[in-house]
Amino acid sequence: MKKPDYEFTESIEYIFSNMSDEARKRRDELKLKREDIHEDVGMVSCLMNNKRNSRHPNLITNQQGIEIAKNLNYSNVDELLWGQINWHELLEIVLVDVATSPNCLEIKNNLKTKLFKILREYVPFACELASSEFNMQDLSDDKIKEAIKWVLNVGHLFDRQQSWNEVLDIDPKTAESIDDRLKNKFMDRFFVRDLDASNASEEKKGIDMFSKRFPFFLMDFLNEEFNNIKAAELSIGKQAYEFTKSALDTKEDLLITYQNSVTNERELKKAIINGEELSLLKYSEIADKMIHYFNDLQKALYANKKANQ
């Protein structure tokens, strides 16, 4: 199996950590010893402590999972494997994995590039992104996570485009969210259901080779989601991004123009005034005010949208 473009390290860890935590909780509640859970006590230790290694790369196998699920009083093996997943939490972690990956934004049409265009709809992030690109600096993880939380909470960016017939019949309160789509596609792809262990493995379901298969599943899912997003040409976020870039370019041009007589922005303003380039100074001065305007406008629009839902 080829190596995926994105490792999704934290996303994979989330799945295994939740599985391990709940299994350990059940073991303690039932007061079971390792040998009561499965004859392979080494594997049980790995499961209970979330310690993956070369022998147990996915903690357990489908075959082991069926027996463990029975002994820990799970209703089925899928409850053992996936029962503790919070799909909104998982989606947020998945997006952070993409956004903080080492892949360059310049790689055409990659997931990270597509995601940043979506995150750019959040005005504070749009301004930070323009500034980071201008200064050739990486964005902080905190800024990225803040933007991801905003995008997921707004939600409408991931609404699917519907025909007029569908719009007339659809109830926004029951419409399928991106969380729902992730859950449903994951269930179709990985849930064992009524299959026995050998058939589940043959159909590439369950936990067998999960850490290798899951990244490819996520790449396919996200590409489909991102390709369905149609951001408005004149969205507030895009305007804020373009305006910030223009303001930064203007300041740089002014510094170059007066580079022989100034060393900082304060001296620059003084030099511009003396040179009677007041129009340029005015443009530079209103840049920050305009960014605040975009931010306040966006807040007002979404507050109004929420009030009318």
PDB file of C-alpha atoms in Angstrom:
ATOM      1  CA  MET A   1       0.000   0.000   0.000  1.00  0.00           C
ATOM      2  CA  LYS A   2       1.418   3.383  -1.033  1.00  0.00           C
ATOM      3  CA  LYS A   3       2.064   6.117   1.511  1.00  0.00           C
ATOM      4  CA  PRO A   4      -0.745   8.712   1.799  1.00  0.00           C
ATOM      5  CA  ASP A   5      -0.115  12.415   1.187  1.00  0.00           C
ATOM      6  CA  TYR A   6      -1.325  13.170   4.717  1.00  0.00           C
ATOM      7  CA  GLU A   7      -0.546  11.086   7.790  1.00  0.00           C
ATOM      8  CA  PHE A   8      -3.552  12.216   9.898  1.00  0.00           C
ATOM      9  CA  THR A   9      -1.542  11.323  12.983  1.00  0.00           C
ATOM     10  CA  GLU A  10      -3.810  12.955  15.553  1.00  0.00           C
ATOM     11  CA  SER A  11      -6.966  11.685  13.853  1.00  0.00           C
ATOM     12  CA  ILE A  12      -5.742   8.097  14.007  1.00  0.00           C
ATOM     13  CA  GLU A  13      -4.648   8.552  17.607  1.00  0.00           C
ATOM     14  CA  TYR A  14      -8.119   9.852  18.474  1.00  0.00           C
ATOM     15  CA  ILE A  15      -9.725   6.611  17.256  1.00  0.00           C
ATOM     16  CA  PHE A  16      -7.340   4.318  19.123  1.00  0.00           C
ATOM     17  CA  SER A  17      -7.342   6.433  22.280  1.00  0.00           C
ATOM     18  CA  ASN A  18     -11.136   6.367  22.532  1.00  0.00           C
ATOM     19  CA  MET A  19     -11.231   2.632  21.901  1.00  0.00           C
ATOM     20  CA  SER A  20      -8.601   2.004  24.576  1.00  0.00           C
ATOM     21  CA  ASP A  21     -10.143   4.303  27.187  1.00  0.00           C
ATOM     22  CA  GLU A  22     -13.584   2.729  26.955  1.00  0.00           C
ATOM     23  CA  ALA A  23     -12.215  -0.848  26.949  1.00  0.00           C
ATOM     24  CA  ARG A  24     -10.170  -0.087  30.076  1.00  0.00           C
ATOM     25  CA  LYS A  25     -13.227   1.461  31.749  1.00  0.00           C
ATOM     26  CA  ARG A  26     -15.292  -1.646  31.053  1.00  0.00           C
ATOM     27  CA  ARG A  27     -12.519  -3.943  32.292  1.00  0.00           C
ATOM     28  CA  ASP A  28     -12.445  -2.040  35.579  1.00  0.00           C
ATOM     29  CA  GLU A  29     -16.234  -2.011  35.944  1.00  0.00           C
ATOM     30  CA  LEU A  30     -16.418  -5.768  35.327  1.00  0.00           C
ATOM     31  CA  LYS A  31     -13.328  -6.395  37.518  1.00  0.00           C
ATOM     32  CA  LEU A  32     -11.752  -8.615  34.861  1.00  0.00           C
ATOM     33  CA  LYS A  33      -8.177  -9.804  34.559  1.00  0.00           C
ATOM     34  CA  ARG A  34      -6.319  -9.723  31.256  1.00  0.00           C
ATOM     35  CA  GLU A  35      -6.776 -13.456  30.692  1.00  0.00           C
ATOM     36  CA  ASP A  36     -10.542 -13.051  31.194  1.00  0.00           C
ATOM     37  CA  ILE A  37     -10.622 -10.710  28.190  1.00  0.00           C
ATOM     38  CA  HIS A  38      -8.481 -12.689  25.735  1.00  0.00           C
ATOM     39  CA  GLU A  39      -5.867 -15.407  25.892  1.00  0.00           C
ATOM     40  CA  ASP A  40      -3.290 -13.104  24.275  1.00  0.00           C
ATOM     41  CA  VAL A  41      -2.574 -11.073  27.419  1.00  0.00           C
ATOM     42  CA  GLY A  42       0.161  -9.077  25.660  1.00  0.00           C
ATOM     43  CA  MET A  43      -2.344  -7.834  23.130  1.00  0.00           C
ATOM     44  CA  VAL A  44      -4.811  -7.023  25.914  1.00  0.00           C
ATOM     45  CA  SER A  45      -2.146  -4.910  27.625  1.00  0.00           C
ATOM     46  CA  CYS A  46      -1.568  -3.029  24.376  1.00  0.00           C
ATOM     47  CA  LEU A  47      -5.296  -2.393  24.042  1.00  0.00           C
ATOM     48  CA  MET A  48      -5.747  -1.241  27.625  1.00  0.00           C
ATOM     49  CA  ASN A  49      -2.769   1.104  27.484  1.00  0.00           C
ATOM     50  CA  ASN A  50      -3.131   2.237  23.858  1.00  0.00           C
ATOM     51  CA  LYS A  51       0.354   0.983  23.014  1.00  0.00           C
ATOM     52  CA  ARG A  52       0.614   0.194  19.310  1.00  0.00           C
ATOM     53  CA  ASN A  53       3.733  -1.583  18.126  1.00  0.00           C
ATOM     54  CA  SER A  54       4.980  -3.663  15.217  1.00  0.00           C
ATOM     55  CA  ARG A  55       3.200  -6.746  16.527  1.00  0.00           C
ATOM     56  CA  HIS A  56      -0.042  -4.912  17.278  1.00  0.00           C
ATOM     57  CA  PRO A  57      -0.089  -1.926  14.872  1.00  0.00           C
ATOM     58  CA  ASN A  58      -3.863  -1.499  15.300  1.00  0.00           C
ATOM     59  CA  LEU A  59      -3.994  -2.727  18.907  1.00  0.00           C
ATOM     60  CA  ILE A  60      -6.238  -5.660  17.968  1.00  0.00           C
ATOM     61  CA  THR A  61      -7.486  -7.564  14.926  1.00  0.00           C
ATOM     62  CA  ASN A  62     -11.049  -8.150  13.785  1.00  0.00           C
ATOM     63  CA  GLN A  63     -10.920 -11.720  15.061  1.00  0.00           C
ATOM     64  CA  GLN A  64      -9.638 -10.660  18.470  1.00  0.00           C
ATOM     65  CA  GLY A  65     -12.115  -7.816  18.585  1.00  0.00           C
ATOM     66  CA  ILE A  66     -15.125 -10.123  18.260  1.00  0.00           C
ATOM     67  CA  GLU A  67     -14.040 -12.139  21.296  1.00  0.00           C
ATOM     68  CA  ILE A  68     -13.036  -9.066  23.311  1.00  0.00           C
ATOM     69  CA  ALA A  69     -16.363  -7.357  22.572  1.00  0.00           C
ATOM     70  CA  LYS A  70     -18.217 -10.412  23.911  1.00  0.00           C
ATOM     71  CA  ASN A  71     -16.118 -10.635  27.084  1.00  0.00           C
ATOM     72  CA  LEU A  72     -16.413  -6.900  27.816  1.00  0.00           C
ATOM     73  CA  ASN A  73     -20.197  -6.976  27.303  1.00  0.00           C
ATOM     74  CA  TYR A  74     -20.281  -4.827  24.167  1.00  0.00           C
ATOM     75  CA  SER A  75     -23.342  -5.336  21.982  1.00  0.00           C
ATOM     76  CA  ASN A  76     -21.062  -6.030  18.994  1.00  0.00           C
ATOM     77  CA  VAL A  77     -17.519  -5.474  17.750  1.00  0.00           C
ATOM     78  CA  ASP A  78     -18.408  -2.134  16.129  1.00  0.00           C
ATOM     79  CA  GLU A  79     -19.351  -0.739  19.541  1.00  0.00           C
ATOM     80  CA  LEU A  80     -15.921  -1.762  20.831  1.00  0.00           C
ATOM     81  CA  LEU A  81     -14.100  -0.264  17.858  1.00  0.00           C
ATOM     82  CA  TRP A  82     -16.066   2.895  17.099  1.00  0.00           C
ATOM     83  CA  GLY A  83     -18.720   3.385  19.781  1.00  0.00           C
ATOM     84  CA  GLN A  84     -16.983   6.291  21.542  1.00  0.00           C
ATOM     85  CA  ILE A  85     -16.346   8.494  18.501  1.00  0.00           C
ATOM     86  CA  ASN A  86     -17.677  12.038  18.709  1.00  0.00           C
ATOM     87  CA  TRP A  87     -17.968  12.862  15.018  1.00  0.00           C
ATOM     88  CA  HIS A  88     -17.752  16.627  15.423  1.00  0.00           C
ATOM     89  CA  GLU A  89     -14.591  16.272  17.543  1.00  0.00           C
ATOM     90  CA  LEU A  90     -13.090  13.873  15.026  1.00  0.00           C
ATOM     91  CA  LEU A  91     -13.840  16.190  12.096  1.00  0.00           C
ATOM     92  CA  GLU A  92     -12.174  19.108  13.883  1.00  0.00           C
ATOM     93  CA  ILE A  93      -9.063  17.007  14.557  1.00  0.00           C
ATOM     94  CA  VAL A  94      -9.001  15.835  10.933  1.00  0.00           C
ATOM     95  CA  LEU A  95      -9.042  19.436   9.646  1.00  0.00           C
ATOM     96  CA  VAL A  96      -6.291  20.441  12.078  1.00  0.00           C
ATOM     97  CA  ASP A  97      -4.213  17.502  10.826  1.00  0.00           C
ATOM     98  CA  VAL A  98      -4.557  18.796   7.266  1.00  0.00           C
ATOM     99  CA  ALA A  99      -3.943  22.452   8.116  1.00  0.00           C
ATOM    100  CA  THR A 100      -0.815  21.755  10.179  1.00  0.00           C
ATOM    101  CA  SER A 101       0.673  19.204   7.800  1.00  0.00           C
ATOM    102  CA  PRO A 102       4.090  19.969   6.252  1.00  0.00           C
ATOM    103  CA  ASN A 103       2.622  20.041   2.744  1.00  0.00           C
ATOM    104  CA  CYS A 104       3.197  23.417   1.091  1.00  0.00           C
ATOM    105  CA  LEU A 105       0.245  25.647   0.203  1.00  0.00           C
ATOM    106  CA  GLU A 106       1.783  26.138  -3.211  1.00  0.00           C
ATOM    107  CA  ILE A 107       1.090  22.543  -4.226  1.00  0.00           C
ATOM    108  CA  LYS A 108      -1.763  23.050  -6.675  1.00  0.00           C
ATOM    109  CA  ASN A 109      -5.151  21.677  -5.667  1.00  0.00           C
ATOM    110  CA  ASN A 110      -3.926  19.832  -2.597  1.00  0.00           C
ATOM    111  CA  LEU A 111      -6.140  19.448   0.469  1.00  0.00           C
ATOM    112  CA  LYS A 112      -4.278  22.030   2.507  1.00  0.00           C
ATOM    113  CA  THR A 113      -4.674  24.686  -0.187  1.00  0.00           C
ATOM    114  CA  LYS A 114      -8.401  23.965  -0.475  1.00  0.00           C
ATOM    115  CA  LEU A 115      -8.853  24.044   3.285  1.00  0.00           C
ATOM    116  CA  PHE A 116      -7.078  27.393   3.673  1.00  0.00           C
ATOM    117  CA  LYS A 117      -9.398  28.925   1.080  1.00  0.00           C
ATOM    118  CA  ILE A 118     -12.308  27.798   3.247  1.00  0.00           C
ATOM    119  CA  LEU A 119     -10.720  29.030   6.485  1.00  0.00           C
ATOM    120  CA  ARG A 120     -10.086  32.346   4.751  1.00  0.00           C
ATOM    121  CA  GLU A 121     -13.836  33.000   5.032  1.00  0.00           C
ATOM    122  CA  TYR A 122     -13.160  33.808   8.701  1.00  0.00           C
ATOM    123  CA  VAL A 123     -12.017  37.452   8.625  1.00  0.00           C
ATOM    124  CA  PRO A 124      -9.392  37.350  11.426  1.00  0.00           C
ATOM    125  CA  PHE A 125      -7.816  34.302   9.789  1.00  0.00           C
ATOM    126  CA  ALA A 126      -7.974  35.932   6.331  1.00  0.00           C
ATOM    127  CA  CYS A 127      -5.955  38.884   7.655  1.00  0.00           C
ATOM    128  CA  GLU A 128      -3.499  36.629   9.498  1.00  0.00           C
ATOM    129  CA  LEU A 129      -3.053  34.490   6.385  1.00  0.00           C
ATOM    130  CA  ALA A 130      -2.327  37.505   4.173  1.00  0.00           C
ATOM    131  CA  SER A 131       0.194  38.776   6.725  1.00  0.00           C
ATOM    132  CA  SER A 132       1.886  35.383   7.100  1.00  0.00           C
ATOM    133  CA  GLU A 133       2.211  35.007   3.332  1.00  0.00           C
ATOM    134  CA  PHE A 134       3.603  38.538   3.027  1.00  0.00           C
ATOM    135  CA  ASN A 135       6.171  37.957   5.791  1.00  0.00           C
ATOM    136  CA  MET A 136       6.796  34.333   4.699  1.00  0.00           C
ATOM    137  CA  GLN A 137       6.011  33.035   8.185  1.00  0.00           C
ATOM    138  CA  ASP A 138       3.947  30.071   9.314  1.00  0.00           C
ATOM    139  CA  LEU A 139       0.621  30.621  11.016  1.00  0.00           C
ATOM    140  CA  SER A 140       0.367  29.513  14.637  1.00  0.00           C
ATOM    141  CA  ASP A 141      -1.597  26.346  15.386  1.00  0.00           C
ATOM    142  CA  ASP A 142      -3.853  28.365  17.713  1.00  0.00           C
ATOM    143  CA  LYS A 143      -4.897  30.687  14.864  1.00  0.00           C
ATOM    144  CA  ILE A 144      -5.619  27.701  12.627  1.00  0.00           C
ATOM    145  CA  LYS A 145      -7.676  25.921  15.297  1.00  0.00           C
ATOM    146  CA  GLU A 146      -9.655  29.092  15.978  1.00  0.00           C
ATOM    147  CA  ALA A 147     -10.543  29.388  12.285  1.00  0.00           C
ATOM    148  CA  ILE A 148     -11.507  25.705  12.039  1.00  0.00           C
ATOM    149  CA  LYS A 149     -13.825  26.001  15.041  1.00  0.00           C
ATOM    150  CA  TRP A 150     -15.472  29.051  13.472  1.00  0.00           C
ATOM    151  CA  VAL A 151     -15.944  27.379  10.072  1.00  0.00           C
ATOM    152  CA  LEU A 152     -17.476  24.258  11.631  1.00  0.00           C
ATOM    153  CA  ASN A 153     -19.731  26.251  13.937  1.00  0.00           C
ATOM    154  CA  VAL A 154     -20.963  28.441  11.078  1.00  0.00           C
ATOM    155  CA  GLY A 155     -21.704  25.232   9.215  1.00  0.00           C
ATOM    156  CA  HIS A 156     -23.252  26.716   6.077  1.00  0.00           C
ATOM    157  CA  LEU A 157     -19.926  26.591   4.202  1.00  0.00           C
ATOM    158  CA  PHE A 158     -20.318  22.818   4.098  1.00  0.00           C
ATOM    159  CA  ASP A 159     -23.966  22.878   3.045  1.00  0.00           C
ATOM    160  CA  ARG A 160     -24.486  20.907  -0.130  1.00  0.00           C
ATOM    161  CA  GLN A 161     -25.898  22.716  -3.153  1.00  0.00           C
ATOM    162  CA  GLN A 162     -29.427  21.499  -3.828  1.00  0.00           C
ATOM    163  CA  SER A 163     -31.759  21.854  -6.751  1.00  0.00           C
ATOM    164  CA  TRP A 164     -34.850  24.052  -6.339  1.00  0.00           C
ATOM    165  CA  ASN A 165     -37.020  20.938  -5.926  1.00  0.00           C
ATOM    166  CA  GLU A 166     -34.814  19.731  -3.081  1.00  0.00           C
ATOM    167  CA  VAL A 167     -34.769  23.165  -1.461  1.00  0.00           C
ATOM    168  CA  LEU A 168     -38.560  23.272  -1.391  1.00  0.00           C
ATOM    169  CA  ASP A 169     -38.748  19.934   0.409  1.00  0.00           C
ATOM    170  CA  ILE A 170     -35.750  20.177   2.754  1.00  0.00           C
ATOM    171  CA  ASP A 171     -35.920  21.083   6.437  1.00  0.00           C
ATOM    172  CA  PRO A 172     -32.739  22.921   7.538  1.00  0.00           C
ATOM    173  CA  LYS A 173     -33.087  21.392  11.008  1.00  0.00           C
ATOM    174  CA  THR A 174     -32.920  17.854   9.627  1.00  0.00           C
ATOM    175  CA  ALA A 175     -30.537  18.476   6.722  1.00  0.00           C
ATOM    176  CA  GLU A 176     -27.453  16.265   6.708  1.00  0.00           C
ATOM    177  CA  SER A 177     -24.410  18.046   8.157  1.00  0.00           C
ATOM    178  CA  ILE A 178     -20.791  17.392   7.281  1.00  0.00           C
ATOM    179  CA  ASP A 179     -20.533  15.557  10.622  1.00  0.00           C
ATOM    180  CA  ASP A 180     -23.368  13.274   9.515  1.00  0.00           C
ATOM    181  CA  ARG A 181     -21.752  12.657   6.144  1.00  0.00           C
ATOM    182  CA  LEU A 182     -18.462  11.734   7.816  1.00  0.00           C
ATOM    183  CA  LYS A 183     -20.239   9.351  10.179  1.00  0.00           C
ATOM    184  CA  ASN A 184     -22.333   7.692   7.461  1.00  0.00           C
ATOM    185  CA  LYS A 185     -19.432   7.214   5.059  1.00  0.00           C
ATOM    186  CA  PHE A 186     -17.216   5.925   7.850  1.00  0.00           C
ATOM    187  CA  MET A 187     -19.900   3.412   8.842  1.00  0.00           C
ATOM    188  CA  ASP A 188     -20.254   2.224   5.245  1.00  0.00           C
ATOM    189  CA  ARG A 189     -16.501   1.910   4.906  1.00  0.00           C
ATOM    190  CA  PHE A 190     -15.377   0.410   8.220  1.00  0.00           C
ATOM    191  CA  PHE A 191     -18.281  -1.030  10.219  1.00  0.00           C
ATOM    192  CA  VAL A 192     -18.160  -4.836  10.437  1.00  0.00           C
ATOM    193  CA  ARG A 193     -21.908  -5.234  11.115  1.00  0.00           C
ATOM    194  CA  ASP A 194     -22.936  -8.892  10.637  1.00  0.00           C
ATOM    195  CA  LEU A 195     -19.795 -10.032   8.829  1.00  0.00           C
ATOM    196  CA  ASP A 196     -17.565 -12.646  10.412  1.00  0.00           C
ATOM    197  CA  ALA A 197     -13.893 -11.793  10.968  1.00  0.00           C
ATOM    198  CA  SER A 198     -12.577 -13.315   7.731  1.00  0.00           C
ATOM    199  CA  ASN A 199     -15.232 -11.689   5.530  1.00  0.00           C
ATOM    200  CA  ALA A 200     -14.739  -8.340   7.267  1.00  0.00           C
ATOM    201  CA  SER A 201     -11.016  -8.505   6.564  1.00  0.00           C
ATOM    202  CA  GLU A 202     -11.620  -9.558   2.985  1.00  0.00           C
ATOM    203  CA  GLU A 203     -13.946  -6.590   2.453  1.00  0.00           C
ATOM    204  CA  LYS A 204     -11.377  -4.307   4.165  1.00  0.00           C
ATOM    205  CA  LYS A 205     -13.704  -3.436   7.042  1.00  0.00           C
ATOM    206  CA  GLY A 206     -13.081  -3.292  10.748  1.00  0.00           C
ATOM    207  CA  ILE A 207      -9.788  -2.589  12.465  1.00  0.00           C
ATOM    208  CA  ASP A 208      -7.444  -4.716  10.319  1.00  0.00           C
ATOM    209  CA  MET A 209      -4.900  -2.375   8.655  1.00  0.00           C
ATOM    210  CA  PHE A 210      -7.006   0.571   9.850  1.00  0.00           C
ATOM    211  CA  SER A 211      -4.060   2.914  10.470  1.00  0.00           C
ATOM    212  CA  LYS A 212      -3.043   2.538   6.816  1.00  0.00           C
ATOM    213  CA  ARG A 213      -6.526   2.628   5.284  1.00  0.00           C
ATOM    214  CA  PHE A 214      -8.004   5.474   7.315  1.00  0.00           C
ATOM    215  CA  PRO A 215      -5.823   8.262   5.788  1.00  0.00           C
ATOM    216  CA  PHE A 216      -6.921   7.307   2.266  1.00  0.00           C
ATOM    217  CA  PHE A 217     -10.557   7.290   3.367  1.00  0.00           C
ATOM    218  CA  LEU A 218     -10.140  10.785   4.825  1.00  0.00           C
ATOM    219  CA  MET A 219      -8.414  12.115   1.710  1.00  0.00           C
ATOM    220  CA  ASP A 220     -11.273  10.891  -0.486  1.00  0.00           C
ATOM    221  CA  PHE A 221     -13.893  12.272   1.908  1.00  0.00           C
ATOM    222  CA  LEU A 222     -12.294  15.706   2.228  1.00  0.00           C
ATOM    223  CA  ASN A 223     -11.616  16.093  -1.482  1.00  0.00           C
ATOM    224  CA  GLU A 224     -15.290  15.480  -2.191  1.00  0.00           C
ATOM    225  CA  GLU A 225     -16.384  17.904   0.539  1.00  0.00           C
ATOM    226  CA  PHE A 226     -13.964  20.659  -0.465  1.00  0.00           C
ATOM    227  CA  ASN A 227     -14.831  20.346  -4.141  1.00  0.00           C
ATOM    228  CA  ASN A 228     -18.505  20.928  -3.307  1.00  0.00           C
ATOM    229  CA  ILE A 229     -17.847  24.236  -1.560  1.00  0.00           C
ATOM    230  CA  LYS A 230     -18.569  27.325  -3.630  1.00  0.00           C
ATOM    231  CA  ALA A 231     -17.366  30.404  -1.759  1.00  0.00           C
ATOM    232  CA  ALA A 232     -18.839  33.677  -2.953  1.00  0.00           C
ATOM    233  CA  GLU A 233     -16.593  35.649  -5.289  1.00  0.00           C
ATOM    234  CA  LEU A 234     -17.012  38.774  -3.152  1.00  0.00           C
ATOM    235  CA  SER A 235     -17.206  37.107   0.269  1.00  0.00           C
ATOM    236  CA  ILE A 236     -16.245  39.252   3.249  1.00  0.00           C
ATOM    237  CA  GLY A 237     -13.357  36.952   4.089  1.00  0.00           C
ATOM    238  CA  LYS A 238     -11.927  37.122   0.594  1.00  0.00           C
ATOM    239  CA  GLN A 239     -12.243  40.907   0.536  1.00  0.00           C
ATOM    240  CA  ALA A 240     -10.459  41.161   3.882  1.00  0.00           C
ATOM    241  CA  TYR A 241      -7.687  38.885   2.593  1.00  0.00           C
ATOM    242  CA  GLU A 242      -7.195  40.875  -0.610  1.00  0.00           C
ATOM    243  CA  PHE A 243      -7.366  44.220   1.183  1.00  0.00           C
ATOM    244  CA  THR A 244      -4.783  43.161   3.765  1.00  0.00           C
ATOM    245  CA  LYS A 245      -2.446  41.994   1.016  1.00  0.00           C
ATOM    246  CA  SER A 246      -2.873  45.306  -0.811  1.00  0.00           C
ATOM    247  CA  ALA A 247      -2.285  47.335   2.361  1.00  0.00           C
ATOM    248  CA  LEU A 248       0.901  45.421   3.161  1.00  0.00           C
ATOM    249  CA  ASP A 249       2.168  45.834  -0.397  1.00  0.00           C
ATOM    250  CA  THR A 250       1.477  49.577  -0.206  1.00  0.00           C
ATOM    251  CA  LYS A 251       3.418  49.955   3.032  1.00  0.00           C
ATOM    252  CA  GLU A 252       6.327  48.040   1.537  1.00  0.00           C
ATOM    253  CA  ASP A 253       6.285  50.278  -1.572  1.00  0.00           C
ATOM    254  CA  LEU A 254       6.336  53.375   0.627  1.00  0.00           C
ATOM    255  CA  LEU A 255       9.253  52.079   2.656  1.00  0.00           C
ATOM    256  CA  ILE A 256      11.159  51.365  -0.553  1.00  0.00           C
ATOM    257  CA  THR A 257      10.375  54.864  -1.856  1.00  0.00           C
ATOM    258  CA  TYR A 258      11.721  56.496   1.285  1.00  0.00           C
ATOM    259  CA  GLN A 259      14.312  53.848   2.189  1.00  0.00           C
ATOM    260  CA  ASN A 260      17.166  56.350   2.208  1.00  0.00           C
ATOM    261  CA  SER A 261      15.538  58.608   4.802  1.00  0.00           C
ATOM    262  CA  VAL A 262      13.476  56.370   7.123  1.00  0.00           C
ATOM    263  CA  THR A 263      14.102  53.365   9.341  1.00  0.00           C
ATOM    264  CA  ASN A 264      10.652  52.715  10.761  1.00  0.00           C
ATOM    265  CA  GLU A 265       6.944  53.341  10.103  1.00  0.00           C
ATOM    266  CA  ARG A 266       6.818  56.483  12.307  1.00  0.00           C
ATOM    267  CA  GLU A 267       9.591  58.110  10.291  1.00  0.00           C
ATOM    268  CA  LEU A 268       7.869  56.924   7.132  1.00  0.00           C
ATOM    269  CA  LYS A 269       4.680  58.836   7.954  1.00  0.00           C
ATOM    270  CA  LYS A 270       6.667  61.973   8.669  1.00  0.00           C
ATOM    271  CA  ALA A 271       8.556  61.643   5.376  1.00  0.00           C
ATOM    272  CA  ILE A 272       5.326  61.129   3.439  1.00  0.00           C
ATOM    273  CA  ILE A 273       3.783  64.252   4.989  1.00  0.00           C
ATOM    274  CA  ASN A 274       6.866  66.291   4.146  1.00  0.00           C
ATOM    275  CA  GLY A 275       6.751  64.891   0.628  1.00  0.00           C
ATOM    276  CA  GLU A 276       3.068  65.750   0.363  1.00  0.00           C
ATOM    277  CA  GLU A 277       2.153  62.163  -0.509  1.00  0.00           C
ATOM    278  CA  LEU A 278      -0.917  62.463   1.695  1.00  0.00           C
ATOM    279  CA  SER A 279      -3.083  60.151  -0.410  1.00  0.00           C
ATOM    280  CA  LEU A 280      -0.648  57.295   0.125  1.00  0.00           C
ATOM    281  CA  LEU A 281      -0.470  58.020   3.831  1.00  0.00           C
ATOM    282  CA  LYS A 282      -4.245  58.037   4.077  1.00  0.00           C
ATOM    283  CA  TYR A 283      -4.460  54.657   2.359  1.00  0.00           C
ATOM    284  CA  SER A 284      -1.896  53.204   4.726  1.00  0.00           C
ATOM    285  CA  GLU A 285      -3.630  54.612   7.797  1.00  0.00           C
ATOM    286  CA  ILE A 286      -7.099  53.249   6.981  1.00  0.00           C
ATOM    287  CA  ALA A 287      -5.859  49.698   6.368  1.00  0.00           C
ATOM    288  CA  ASP A 288      -6.248  48.601   9.983  1.00  0.00           C
ATOM    289  CA  LYS A 289      -9.608  50.358  10.295  1.00  0.00           C
ATOM    290  CA  MET A 290     -10.902  48.534   7.225  1.00  0.00           C
ATOM    291  CA  ILE A 291      -9.849  45.178   8.639  1.00  0.00           C
ATOM    292  CA  HIS A 292     -11.853  45.925  11.794  1.00  0.00           C
ATOM    293  CA  TYR A 293     -14.765  46.943   9.559  1.00  0.00           C
ATOM    294  CA  PHE A 294     -14.708  43.611   7.718  1.00  0.00           C
ATOM    295  CA  ASN A 295     -14.574  41.754  11.030  1.00  0.00           C
ATOM    296  CA  ASP A 296     -17.508  43.695  12.529  1.00  0.00           C
ATOM    297  CA  LEU A 297     -19.537  43.304   9.324  1.00  0.00           C
ATOM    298  CA  GLN A 298     -19.058  39.558   9.319  1.00  0.00           C
ATOM    299  CA  LYS A 299     -20.120  39.273  12.971  1.00  0.00           C
ATOM    300  CA  ALA A 300     -23.243  41.320  12.291  1.00  0.00           C
ATOM    301  CA  LEU A 301     -24.224  39.259   9.247  1.00  0.00           C
ATOM    302  CA  TYR A 302     -23.900  35.926  11.042  1.00  0.00           C
ATOM    303  CA  ALA A 303     -25.673  37.237  14.138  1.00  0.00           C
ATOM    304  CA  ASN A 304     -28.573  38.251  11.882  1.00  0.00           C
ATOM    305  CA  LYS A 305     -28.493  34.887  10.090  1.00  0.00           C
ATOM    306  CA  LYS A 306     -28.629  33.024  13.408  1.00  0.00           C
ATOM    307  CA  ALA A 307     -31.478  35.202  14.704  1.00  0.00           C
ATOM    308  CA  ASN A 308     -33.563  34.436  11.601  1.00  0.00           C
ATOM    309  CA  GLN A 309     -33.064  30.658  11.697  1.00  0.00           C
TER     310      GLN A 309
END
